[in-house]
Coordinates of N, CA and C in Angstrom, one line a residue:
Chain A
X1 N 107.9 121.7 93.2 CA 108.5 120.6 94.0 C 109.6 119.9 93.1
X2 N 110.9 119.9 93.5 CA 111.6 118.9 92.9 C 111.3 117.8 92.4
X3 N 111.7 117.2 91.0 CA 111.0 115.9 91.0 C 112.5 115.2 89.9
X4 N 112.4 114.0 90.3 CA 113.5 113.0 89.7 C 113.1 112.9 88.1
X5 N 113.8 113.1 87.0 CA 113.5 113.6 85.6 C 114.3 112.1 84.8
X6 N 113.1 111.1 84.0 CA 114.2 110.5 83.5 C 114.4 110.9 81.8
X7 N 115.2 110.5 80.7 CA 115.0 110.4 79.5 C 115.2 108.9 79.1
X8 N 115.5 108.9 77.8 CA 113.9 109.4 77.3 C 113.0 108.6 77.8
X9 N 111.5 109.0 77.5 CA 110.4 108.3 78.0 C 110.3 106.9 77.5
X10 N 110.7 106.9 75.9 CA 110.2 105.9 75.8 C 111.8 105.4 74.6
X11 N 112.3 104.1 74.6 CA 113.1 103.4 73.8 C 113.2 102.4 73.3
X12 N 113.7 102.2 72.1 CA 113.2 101.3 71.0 C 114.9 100.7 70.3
X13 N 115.3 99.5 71.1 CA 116.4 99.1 70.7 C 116.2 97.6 70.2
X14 N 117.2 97.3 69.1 CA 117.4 95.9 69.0 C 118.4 95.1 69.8
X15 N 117.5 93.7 70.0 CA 118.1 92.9 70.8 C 120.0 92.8 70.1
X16 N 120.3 92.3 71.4 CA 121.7 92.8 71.2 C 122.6 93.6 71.1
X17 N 121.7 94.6 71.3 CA 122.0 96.6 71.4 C 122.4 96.8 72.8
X18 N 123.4 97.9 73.2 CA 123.4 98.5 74.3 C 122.9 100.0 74.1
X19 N 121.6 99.8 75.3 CA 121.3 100.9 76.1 C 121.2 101.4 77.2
X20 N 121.4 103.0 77.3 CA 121.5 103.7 78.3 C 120.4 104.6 79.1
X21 N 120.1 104.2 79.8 CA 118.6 105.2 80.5 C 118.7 106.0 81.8
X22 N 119.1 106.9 81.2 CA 119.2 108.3 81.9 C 118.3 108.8 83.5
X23 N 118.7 109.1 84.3 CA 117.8 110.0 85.4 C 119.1 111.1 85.8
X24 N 118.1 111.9 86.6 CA 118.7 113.0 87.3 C 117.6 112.7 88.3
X25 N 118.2 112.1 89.8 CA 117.5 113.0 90.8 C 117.7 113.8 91.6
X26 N 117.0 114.1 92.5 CA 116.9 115.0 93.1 C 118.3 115.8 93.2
X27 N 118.3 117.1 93.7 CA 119.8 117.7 93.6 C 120.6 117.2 95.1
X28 N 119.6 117.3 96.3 CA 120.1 116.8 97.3 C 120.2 115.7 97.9
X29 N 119.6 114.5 97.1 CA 119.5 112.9 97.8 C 120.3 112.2 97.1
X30 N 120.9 111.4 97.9 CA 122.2 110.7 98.2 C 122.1 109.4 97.5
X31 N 121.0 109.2 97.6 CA 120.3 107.3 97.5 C 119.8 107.0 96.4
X32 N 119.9 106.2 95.4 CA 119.9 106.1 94.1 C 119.2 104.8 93.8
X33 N 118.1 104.5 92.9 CA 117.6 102.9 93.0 C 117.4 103.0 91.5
X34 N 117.2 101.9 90.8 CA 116.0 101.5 89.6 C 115.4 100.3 90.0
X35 N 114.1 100.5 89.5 CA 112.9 99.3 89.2 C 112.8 99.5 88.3
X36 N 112.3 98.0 87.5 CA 111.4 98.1 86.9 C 110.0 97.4 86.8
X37 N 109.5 97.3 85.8 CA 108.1 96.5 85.4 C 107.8 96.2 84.4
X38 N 107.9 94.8 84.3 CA 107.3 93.9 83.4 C 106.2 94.2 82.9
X39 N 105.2 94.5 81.5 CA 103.7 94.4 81.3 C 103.1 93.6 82.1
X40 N 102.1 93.8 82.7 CA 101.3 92.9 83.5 C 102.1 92.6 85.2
X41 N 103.2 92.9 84.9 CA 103.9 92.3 86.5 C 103.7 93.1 87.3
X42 N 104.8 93.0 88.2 CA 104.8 94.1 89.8 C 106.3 94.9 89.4
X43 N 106.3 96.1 90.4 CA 107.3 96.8 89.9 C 108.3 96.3 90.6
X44 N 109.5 95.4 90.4 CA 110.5 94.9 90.7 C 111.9 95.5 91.4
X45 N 112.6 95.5 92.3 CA 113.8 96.3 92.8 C 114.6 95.4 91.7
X46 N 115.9 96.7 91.3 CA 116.7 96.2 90.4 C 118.4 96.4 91.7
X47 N 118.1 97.7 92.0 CA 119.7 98.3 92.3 C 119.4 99.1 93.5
X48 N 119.8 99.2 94.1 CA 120.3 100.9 95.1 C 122.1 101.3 95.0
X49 N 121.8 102.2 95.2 CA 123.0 102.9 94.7 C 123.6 104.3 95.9
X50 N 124.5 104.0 96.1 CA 125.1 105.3 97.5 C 126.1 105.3 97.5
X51 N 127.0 106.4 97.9 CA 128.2 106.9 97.6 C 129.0 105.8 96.7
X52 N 128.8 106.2 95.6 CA 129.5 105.7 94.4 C 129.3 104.3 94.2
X53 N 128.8 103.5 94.8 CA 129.2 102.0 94.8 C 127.7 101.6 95.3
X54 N 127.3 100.4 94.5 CA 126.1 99.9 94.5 C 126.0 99.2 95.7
X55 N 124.7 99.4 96.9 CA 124.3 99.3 98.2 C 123.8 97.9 98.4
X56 N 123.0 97.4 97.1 CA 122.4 96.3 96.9 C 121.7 96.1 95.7
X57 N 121.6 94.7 95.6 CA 120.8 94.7 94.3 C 120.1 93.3 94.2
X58 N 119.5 92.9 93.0 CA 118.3 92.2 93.3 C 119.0 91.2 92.4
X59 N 118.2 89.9 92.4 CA 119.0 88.6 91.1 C 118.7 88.7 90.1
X60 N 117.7 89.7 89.4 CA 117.5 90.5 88.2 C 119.0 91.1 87.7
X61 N 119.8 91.4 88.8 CA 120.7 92.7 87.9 C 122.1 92.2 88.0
X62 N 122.1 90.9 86.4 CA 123.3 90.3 86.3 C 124.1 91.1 85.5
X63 N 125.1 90.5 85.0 CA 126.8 91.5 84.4 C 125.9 91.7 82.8
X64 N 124.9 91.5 82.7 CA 124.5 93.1 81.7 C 123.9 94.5 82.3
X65 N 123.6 94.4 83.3 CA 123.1 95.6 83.8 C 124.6 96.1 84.3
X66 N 124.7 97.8 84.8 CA 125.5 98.2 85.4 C 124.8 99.9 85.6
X67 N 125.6 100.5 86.5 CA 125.1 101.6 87.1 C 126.0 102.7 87.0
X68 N 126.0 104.1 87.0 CA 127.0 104.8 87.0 C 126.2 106.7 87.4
X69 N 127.1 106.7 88.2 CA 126.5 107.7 88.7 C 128.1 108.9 88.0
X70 N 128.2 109.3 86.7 CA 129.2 109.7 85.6 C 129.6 111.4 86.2
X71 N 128.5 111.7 87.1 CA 128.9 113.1 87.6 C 127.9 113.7 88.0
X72 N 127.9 114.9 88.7 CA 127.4 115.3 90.2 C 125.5 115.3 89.9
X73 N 125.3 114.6 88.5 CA 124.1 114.8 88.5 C 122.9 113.9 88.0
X74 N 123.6 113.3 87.2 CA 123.1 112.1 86.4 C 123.4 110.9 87.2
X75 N 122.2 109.9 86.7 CA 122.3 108.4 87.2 C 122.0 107.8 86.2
X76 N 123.0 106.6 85.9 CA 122.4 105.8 84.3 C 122.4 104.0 85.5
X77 N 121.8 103.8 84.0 CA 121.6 102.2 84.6 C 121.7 102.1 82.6
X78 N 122.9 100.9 82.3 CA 123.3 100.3 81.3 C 122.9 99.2 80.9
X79 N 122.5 98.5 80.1 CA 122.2 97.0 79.8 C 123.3 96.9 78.8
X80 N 123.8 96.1 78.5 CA 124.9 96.1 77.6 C 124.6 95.3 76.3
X81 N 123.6 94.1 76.5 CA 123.3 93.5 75.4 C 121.6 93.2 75.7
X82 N 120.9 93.9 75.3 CA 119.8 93.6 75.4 C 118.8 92.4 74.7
X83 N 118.0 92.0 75.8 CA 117.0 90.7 75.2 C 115.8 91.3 75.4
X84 N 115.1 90.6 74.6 CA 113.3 90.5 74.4 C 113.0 90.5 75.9
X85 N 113.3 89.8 76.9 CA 112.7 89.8 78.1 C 113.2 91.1 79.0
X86 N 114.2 92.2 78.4 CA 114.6 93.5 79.2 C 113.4 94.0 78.7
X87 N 112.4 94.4 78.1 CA 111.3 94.9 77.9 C 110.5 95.3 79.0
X88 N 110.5 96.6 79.5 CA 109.7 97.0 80.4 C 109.6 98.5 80.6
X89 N 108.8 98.5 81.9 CA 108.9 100.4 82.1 C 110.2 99.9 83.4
X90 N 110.8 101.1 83.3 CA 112.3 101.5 84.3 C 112.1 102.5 85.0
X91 N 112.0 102.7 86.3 CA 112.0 103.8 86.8 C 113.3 104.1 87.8
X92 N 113.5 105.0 87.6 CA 114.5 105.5 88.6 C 113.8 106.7 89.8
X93 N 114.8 106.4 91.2 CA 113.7 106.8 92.2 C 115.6 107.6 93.3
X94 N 115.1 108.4 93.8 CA 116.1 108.8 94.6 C 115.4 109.3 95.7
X95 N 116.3 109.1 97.3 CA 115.9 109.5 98.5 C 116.8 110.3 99.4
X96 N 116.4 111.0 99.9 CA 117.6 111.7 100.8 C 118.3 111.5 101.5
X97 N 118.2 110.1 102.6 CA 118.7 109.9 103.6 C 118.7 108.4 103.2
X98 N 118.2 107.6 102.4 CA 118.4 106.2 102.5 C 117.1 105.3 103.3
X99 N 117.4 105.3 104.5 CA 115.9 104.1 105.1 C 115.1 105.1 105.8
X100 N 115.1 106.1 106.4 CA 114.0 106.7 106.8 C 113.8 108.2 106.1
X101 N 113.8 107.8 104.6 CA 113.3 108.8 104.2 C 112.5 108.6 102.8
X102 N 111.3 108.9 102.1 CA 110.9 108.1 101.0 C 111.2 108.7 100.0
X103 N 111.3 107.0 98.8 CA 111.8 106.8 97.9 C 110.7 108.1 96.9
X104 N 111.3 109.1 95.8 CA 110.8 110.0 95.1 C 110.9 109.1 93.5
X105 N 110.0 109.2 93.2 CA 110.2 108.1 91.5 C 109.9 108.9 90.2
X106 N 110.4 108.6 89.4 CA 110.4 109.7 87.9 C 109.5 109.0 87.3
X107 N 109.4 109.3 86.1 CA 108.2 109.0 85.6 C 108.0 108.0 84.5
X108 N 109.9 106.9 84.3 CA 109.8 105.7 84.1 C 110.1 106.1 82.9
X109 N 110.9 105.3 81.7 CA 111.5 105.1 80.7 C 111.1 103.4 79.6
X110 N 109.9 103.7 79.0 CA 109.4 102.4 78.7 C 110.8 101.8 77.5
X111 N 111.1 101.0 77.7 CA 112.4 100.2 77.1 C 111.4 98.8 76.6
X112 N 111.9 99.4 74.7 CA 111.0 98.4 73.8 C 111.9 97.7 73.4
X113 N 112.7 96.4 73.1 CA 113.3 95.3 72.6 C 113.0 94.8 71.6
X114 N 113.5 95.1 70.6 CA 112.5 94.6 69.2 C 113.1 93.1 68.8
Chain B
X1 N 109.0 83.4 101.8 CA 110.2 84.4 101.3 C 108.9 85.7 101.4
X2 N 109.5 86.9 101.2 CA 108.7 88.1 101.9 C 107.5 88.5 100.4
X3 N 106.6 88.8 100.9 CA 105.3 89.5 99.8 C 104.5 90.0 99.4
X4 N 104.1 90.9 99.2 CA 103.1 91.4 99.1 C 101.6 91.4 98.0
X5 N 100.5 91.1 98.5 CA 99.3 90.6 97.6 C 98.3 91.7 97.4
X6 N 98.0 92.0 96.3 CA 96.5 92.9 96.6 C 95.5 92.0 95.5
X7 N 94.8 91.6 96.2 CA 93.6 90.7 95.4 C 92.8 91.3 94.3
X8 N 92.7 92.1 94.2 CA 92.0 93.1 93.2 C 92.4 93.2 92.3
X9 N 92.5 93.1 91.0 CA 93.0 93.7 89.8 C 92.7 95.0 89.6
X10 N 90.8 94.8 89.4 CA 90.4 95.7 89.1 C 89.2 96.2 90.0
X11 N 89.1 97.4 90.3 CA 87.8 98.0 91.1 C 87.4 99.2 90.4
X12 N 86.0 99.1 90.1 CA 85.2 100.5 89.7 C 84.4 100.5 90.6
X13 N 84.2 102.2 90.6 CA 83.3 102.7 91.8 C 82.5 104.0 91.4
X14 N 81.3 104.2 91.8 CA 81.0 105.4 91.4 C 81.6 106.8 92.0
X15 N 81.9 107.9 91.4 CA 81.8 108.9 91.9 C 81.4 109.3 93.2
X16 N 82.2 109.2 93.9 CA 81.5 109.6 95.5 C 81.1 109.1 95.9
X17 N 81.3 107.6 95.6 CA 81.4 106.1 96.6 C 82.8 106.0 97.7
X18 N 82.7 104.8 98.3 CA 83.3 105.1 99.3 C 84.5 104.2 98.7
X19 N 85.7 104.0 98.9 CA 86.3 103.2 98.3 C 87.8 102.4 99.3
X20 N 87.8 100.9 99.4 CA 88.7 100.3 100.1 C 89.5 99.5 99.1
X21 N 90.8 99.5 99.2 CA 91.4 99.0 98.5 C 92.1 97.5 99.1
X22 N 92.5 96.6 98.8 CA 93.0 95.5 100.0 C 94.4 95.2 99.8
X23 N 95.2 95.2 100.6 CA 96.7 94.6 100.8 C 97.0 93.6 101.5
X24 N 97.4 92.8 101.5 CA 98.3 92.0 102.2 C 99.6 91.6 102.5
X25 N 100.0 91.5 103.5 CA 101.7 90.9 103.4 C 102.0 90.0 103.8
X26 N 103.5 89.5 103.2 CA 104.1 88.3 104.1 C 105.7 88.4 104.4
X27 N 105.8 88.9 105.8 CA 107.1 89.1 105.9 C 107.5 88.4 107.6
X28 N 108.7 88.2 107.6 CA 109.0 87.7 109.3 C 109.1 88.3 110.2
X29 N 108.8 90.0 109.6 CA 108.2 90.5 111.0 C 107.6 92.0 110.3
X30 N 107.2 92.8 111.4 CA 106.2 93.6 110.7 C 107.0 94.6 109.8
X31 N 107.2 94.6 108.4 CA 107.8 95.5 107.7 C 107.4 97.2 107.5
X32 N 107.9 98.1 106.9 CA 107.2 99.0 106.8 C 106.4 99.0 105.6
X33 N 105.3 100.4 105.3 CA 104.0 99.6 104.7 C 103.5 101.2 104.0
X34 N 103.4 101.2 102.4 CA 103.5 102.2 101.3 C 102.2 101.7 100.8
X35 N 101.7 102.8 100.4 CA 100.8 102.8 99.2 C 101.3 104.1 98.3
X36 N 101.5 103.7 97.2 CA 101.8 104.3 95.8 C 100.3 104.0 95.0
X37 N 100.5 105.7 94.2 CA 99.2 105.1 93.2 C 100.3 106.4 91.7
X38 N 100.1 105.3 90.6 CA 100.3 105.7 89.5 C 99.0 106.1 88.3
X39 N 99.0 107.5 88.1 CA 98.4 108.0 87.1 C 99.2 107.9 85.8
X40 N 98.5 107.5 84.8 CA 98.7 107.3 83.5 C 99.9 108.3 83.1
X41 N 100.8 107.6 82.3 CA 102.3 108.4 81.8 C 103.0 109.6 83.4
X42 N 102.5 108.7 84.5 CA 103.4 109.2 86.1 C 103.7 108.2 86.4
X43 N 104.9 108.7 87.4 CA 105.4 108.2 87.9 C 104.7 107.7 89.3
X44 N 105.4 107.1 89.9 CA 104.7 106.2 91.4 C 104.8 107.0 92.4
X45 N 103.5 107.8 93.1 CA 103.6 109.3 94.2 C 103.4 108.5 95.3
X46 N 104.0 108.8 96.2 CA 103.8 108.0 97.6 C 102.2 108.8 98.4
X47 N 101.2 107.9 98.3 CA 100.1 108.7 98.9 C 100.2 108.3 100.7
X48 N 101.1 107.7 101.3 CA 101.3 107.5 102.8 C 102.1 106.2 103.2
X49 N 102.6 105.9 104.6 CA 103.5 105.4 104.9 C 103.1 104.9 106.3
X50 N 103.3 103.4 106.9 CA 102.9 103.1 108.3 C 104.7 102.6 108.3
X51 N 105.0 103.1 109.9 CA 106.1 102.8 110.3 C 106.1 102.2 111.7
X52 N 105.2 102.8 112.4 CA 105.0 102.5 113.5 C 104.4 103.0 114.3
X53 N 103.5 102.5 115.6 CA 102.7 104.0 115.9 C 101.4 103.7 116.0
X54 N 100.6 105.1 115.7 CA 98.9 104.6 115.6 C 99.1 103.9 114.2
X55 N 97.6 103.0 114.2 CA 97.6 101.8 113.2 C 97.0 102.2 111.9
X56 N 96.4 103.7 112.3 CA 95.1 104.6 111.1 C 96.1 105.7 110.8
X57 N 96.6 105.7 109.5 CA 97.6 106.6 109.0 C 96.8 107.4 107.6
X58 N 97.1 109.2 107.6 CA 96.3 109.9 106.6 C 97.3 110.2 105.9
X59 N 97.4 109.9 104.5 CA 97.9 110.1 103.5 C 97.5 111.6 103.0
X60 N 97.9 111.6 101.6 CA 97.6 113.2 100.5 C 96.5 112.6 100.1
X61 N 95.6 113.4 99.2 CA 94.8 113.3 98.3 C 93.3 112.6 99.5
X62 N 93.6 112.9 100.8 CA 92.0 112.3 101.2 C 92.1 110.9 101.8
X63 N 93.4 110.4 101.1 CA 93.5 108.8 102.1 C 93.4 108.1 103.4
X64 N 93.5 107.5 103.5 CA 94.0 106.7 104.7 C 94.1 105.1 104.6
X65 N 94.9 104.6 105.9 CA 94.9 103.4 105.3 C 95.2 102.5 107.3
X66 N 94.6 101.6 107.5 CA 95.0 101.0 108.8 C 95.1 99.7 108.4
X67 N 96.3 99.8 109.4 CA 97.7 98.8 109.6 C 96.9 97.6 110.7
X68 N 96.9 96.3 110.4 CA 95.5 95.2 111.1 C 96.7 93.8 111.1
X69 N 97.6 94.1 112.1 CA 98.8 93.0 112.5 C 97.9 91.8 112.6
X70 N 97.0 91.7 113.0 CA 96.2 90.2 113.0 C 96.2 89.9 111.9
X71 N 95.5 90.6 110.8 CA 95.1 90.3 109.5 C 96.2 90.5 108.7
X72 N 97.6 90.5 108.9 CA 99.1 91.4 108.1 C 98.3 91.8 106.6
X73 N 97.6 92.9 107.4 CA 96.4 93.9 106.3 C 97.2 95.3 106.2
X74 N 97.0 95.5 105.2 CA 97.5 97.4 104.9 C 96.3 97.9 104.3
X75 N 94.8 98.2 104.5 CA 94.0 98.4 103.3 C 94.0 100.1 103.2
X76 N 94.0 100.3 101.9 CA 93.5 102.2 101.8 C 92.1 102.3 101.3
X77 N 91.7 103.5 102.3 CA 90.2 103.7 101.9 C 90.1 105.3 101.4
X78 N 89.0 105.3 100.8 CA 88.8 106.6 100.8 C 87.2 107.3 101.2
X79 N 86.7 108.1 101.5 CA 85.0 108.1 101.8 C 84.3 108.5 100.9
X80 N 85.2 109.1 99.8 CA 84.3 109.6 98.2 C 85.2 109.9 97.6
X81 N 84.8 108.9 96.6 CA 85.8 109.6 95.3 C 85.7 110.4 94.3
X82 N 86.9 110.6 94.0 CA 86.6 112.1 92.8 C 87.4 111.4 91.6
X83 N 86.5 111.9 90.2 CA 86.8 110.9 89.4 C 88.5 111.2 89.0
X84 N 89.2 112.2 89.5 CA 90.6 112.6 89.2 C 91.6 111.0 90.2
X85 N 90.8 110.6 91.1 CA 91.6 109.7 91.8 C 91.7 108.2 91.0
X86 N 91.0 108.2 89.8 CA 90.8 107.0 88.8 C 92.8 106.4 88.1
X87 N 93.3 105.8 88.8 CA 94.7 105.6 88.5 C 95.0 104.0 88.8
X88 N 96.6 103.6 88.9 CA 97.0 102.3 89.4 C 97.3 102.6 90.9
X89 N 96.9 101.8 92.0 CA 97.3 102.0 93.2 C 97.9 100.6 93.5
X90 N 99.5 100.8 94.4 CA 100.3 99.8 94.6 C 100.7 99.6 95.9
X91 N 100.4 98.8 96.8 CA 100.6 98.4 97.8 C 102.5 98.1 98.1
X92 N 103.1 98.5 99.0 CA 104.7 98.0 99.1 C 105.1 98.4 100.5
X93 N 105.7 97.2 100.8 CA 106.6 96.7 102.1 C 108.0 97.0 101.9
X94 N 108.8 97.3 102.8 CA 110.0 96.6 103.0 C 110.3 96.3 104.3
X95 N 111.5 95.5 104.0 CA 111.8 95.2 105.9 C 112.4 96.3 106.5
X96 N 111.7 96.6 108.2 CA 111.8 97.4 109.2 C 113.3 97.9 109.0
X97 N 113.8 99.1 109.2 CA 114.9 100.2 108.6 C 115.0 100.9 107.5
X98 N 113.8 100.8 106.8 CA 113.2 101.7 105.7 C 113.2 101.2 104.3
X99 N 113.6 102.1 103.3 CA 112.7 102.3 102.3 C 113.8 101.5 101.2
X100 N 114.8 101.4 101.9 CA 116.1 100.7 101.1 C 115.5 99.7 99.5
X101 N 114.5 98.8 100.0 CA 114.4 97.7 98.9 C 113.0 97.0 98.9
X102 N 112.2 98.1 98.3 CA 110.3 98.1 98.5 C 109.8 96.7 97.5
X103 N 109.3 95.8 98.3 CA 108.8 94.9 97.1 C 107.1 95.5 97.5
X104 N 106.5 95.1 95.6 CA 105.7 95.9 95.7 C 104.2 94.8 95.4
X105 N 103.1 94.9 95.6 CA 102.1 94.3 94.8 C 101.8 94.6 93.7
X106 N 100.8 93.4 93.4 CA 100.9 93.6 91.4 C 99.8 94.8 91.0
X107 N 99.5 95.7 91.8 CA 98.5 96.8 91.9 C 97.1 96.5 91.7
X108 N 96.3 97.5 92.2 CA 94.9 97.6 91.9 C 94.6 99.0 90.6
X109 N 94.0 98.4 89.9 CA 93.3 99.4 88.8 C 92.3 99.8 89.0
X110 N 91.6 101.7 89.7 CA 90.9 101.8 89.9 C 90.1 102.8 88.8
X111 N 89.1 102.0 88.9 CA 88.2 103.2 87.7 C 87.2 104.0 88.4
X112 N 86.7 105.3 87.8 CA 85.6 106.1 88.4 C 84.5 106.1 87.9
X113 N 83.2 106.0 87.9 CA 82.0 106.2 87.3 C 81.7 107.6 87.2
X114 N 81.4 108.1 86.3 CA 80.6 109.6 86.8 C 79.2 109.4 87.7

């Protein structure tokens, strides 16, 4: 079965670093999101993402975050200057059709903030 | 503003006990209704989906779960568990037209007894 692939699993940057956390989903779905989650929290909507241009997004995902879907395969989600409180797991999730079809989720990119 | 609650942190059960999980929501009108369960270093698998319709919906892995608009209840049950079903299970809504922007509960942690 197809499955949405992120790298790396796990990353380890210093505050005030920019990083980039990679997905590829699926080859045929259109629809593009990240969550993430806090230790202890709930898993949070960050973005959706459809034909090139972000769909919506949540009050989590201020002008350090940004999205880029760079070519016919990859999906990144950028932080540009990272803080202690970006520390989470990230998951990236892609759907075929958008609202009536379900979200597929990779297997999350733990982002350590030192 | 819209929610979802699962009261439980944590539930252990024996082996081939019966098992109900509990959800709740709070939205301004009846949203659509996910349960996700995360096994360790996986990602979040959709185990079923209420959209509309009959209220007793069968998920993968043995599930089910009924939709109780009186009670704005989502609970998943199962009739016996197998100690492979021991994971995080996550309750999530969004509002009616799909899957666009899932807010999710802070999960149930379920353990197995042998």
């Amino acid at each position: 079965e197809p499955e949405v692939t992120q790298t790396p699993s796990h990353q380890v940057t210093q505050m005030g670093q920019e990083v980039i956390l990679r997905c590829v989903p699926i080859s045929n779905h259109l629809y593009f999101y990240w969550y993430r989650q806090i230790l202890g929290q709930k898993v949070e909507f960050l973005v959706s993402f459809y034909n090139n241009e972000i769909s919506e997004k949540s009050e989590i995902f201020d002008d350090q975050f940004s999205v880029e879907r760079p070519d016919g395969s990859n999906f990144t989600l950028k932080i540009r200057s990272t803080k202690l409180e970006d520390s989470a797991m990230y998951f990236c999730a892609s759907s075929e059709t958008g609202t009536d079809s379900p979200l597929h989720f990779g297997n999350g990119t733990r982002l350590t903030v030192t | 503003a819209q929610s979802v609650t699962q009261p439980d942190i944590h539930i252990t059960v024996s082996e081939g006990a019966s098992l109900e999980l509990r959800c709740n929501y709070s939205y301004g009108a009846t949203p659509y209704l996910f349960w996700y369960v995360q096994s360790p270093g996986q990602g979040l698998q959709l185990l079923l989906k209420y959209f509309s319709g009959d209220t007793l919906v069968q998920g993968i892995k043995g599930f089910e779960a009924e939709f109780k608009r009186s009670q704005s209840s989502f609970n998943l049950r199962k009739p016996s568990v197998h100690w492979s079903d021991a994971a995080e299970y996550f309750c999530a809504a969004a509002a009616s037209g799909g899957y666009n922007k899932l807010i999710f509960g802070a999960g149930t942690r379920l353990a197995v007894h042998p």
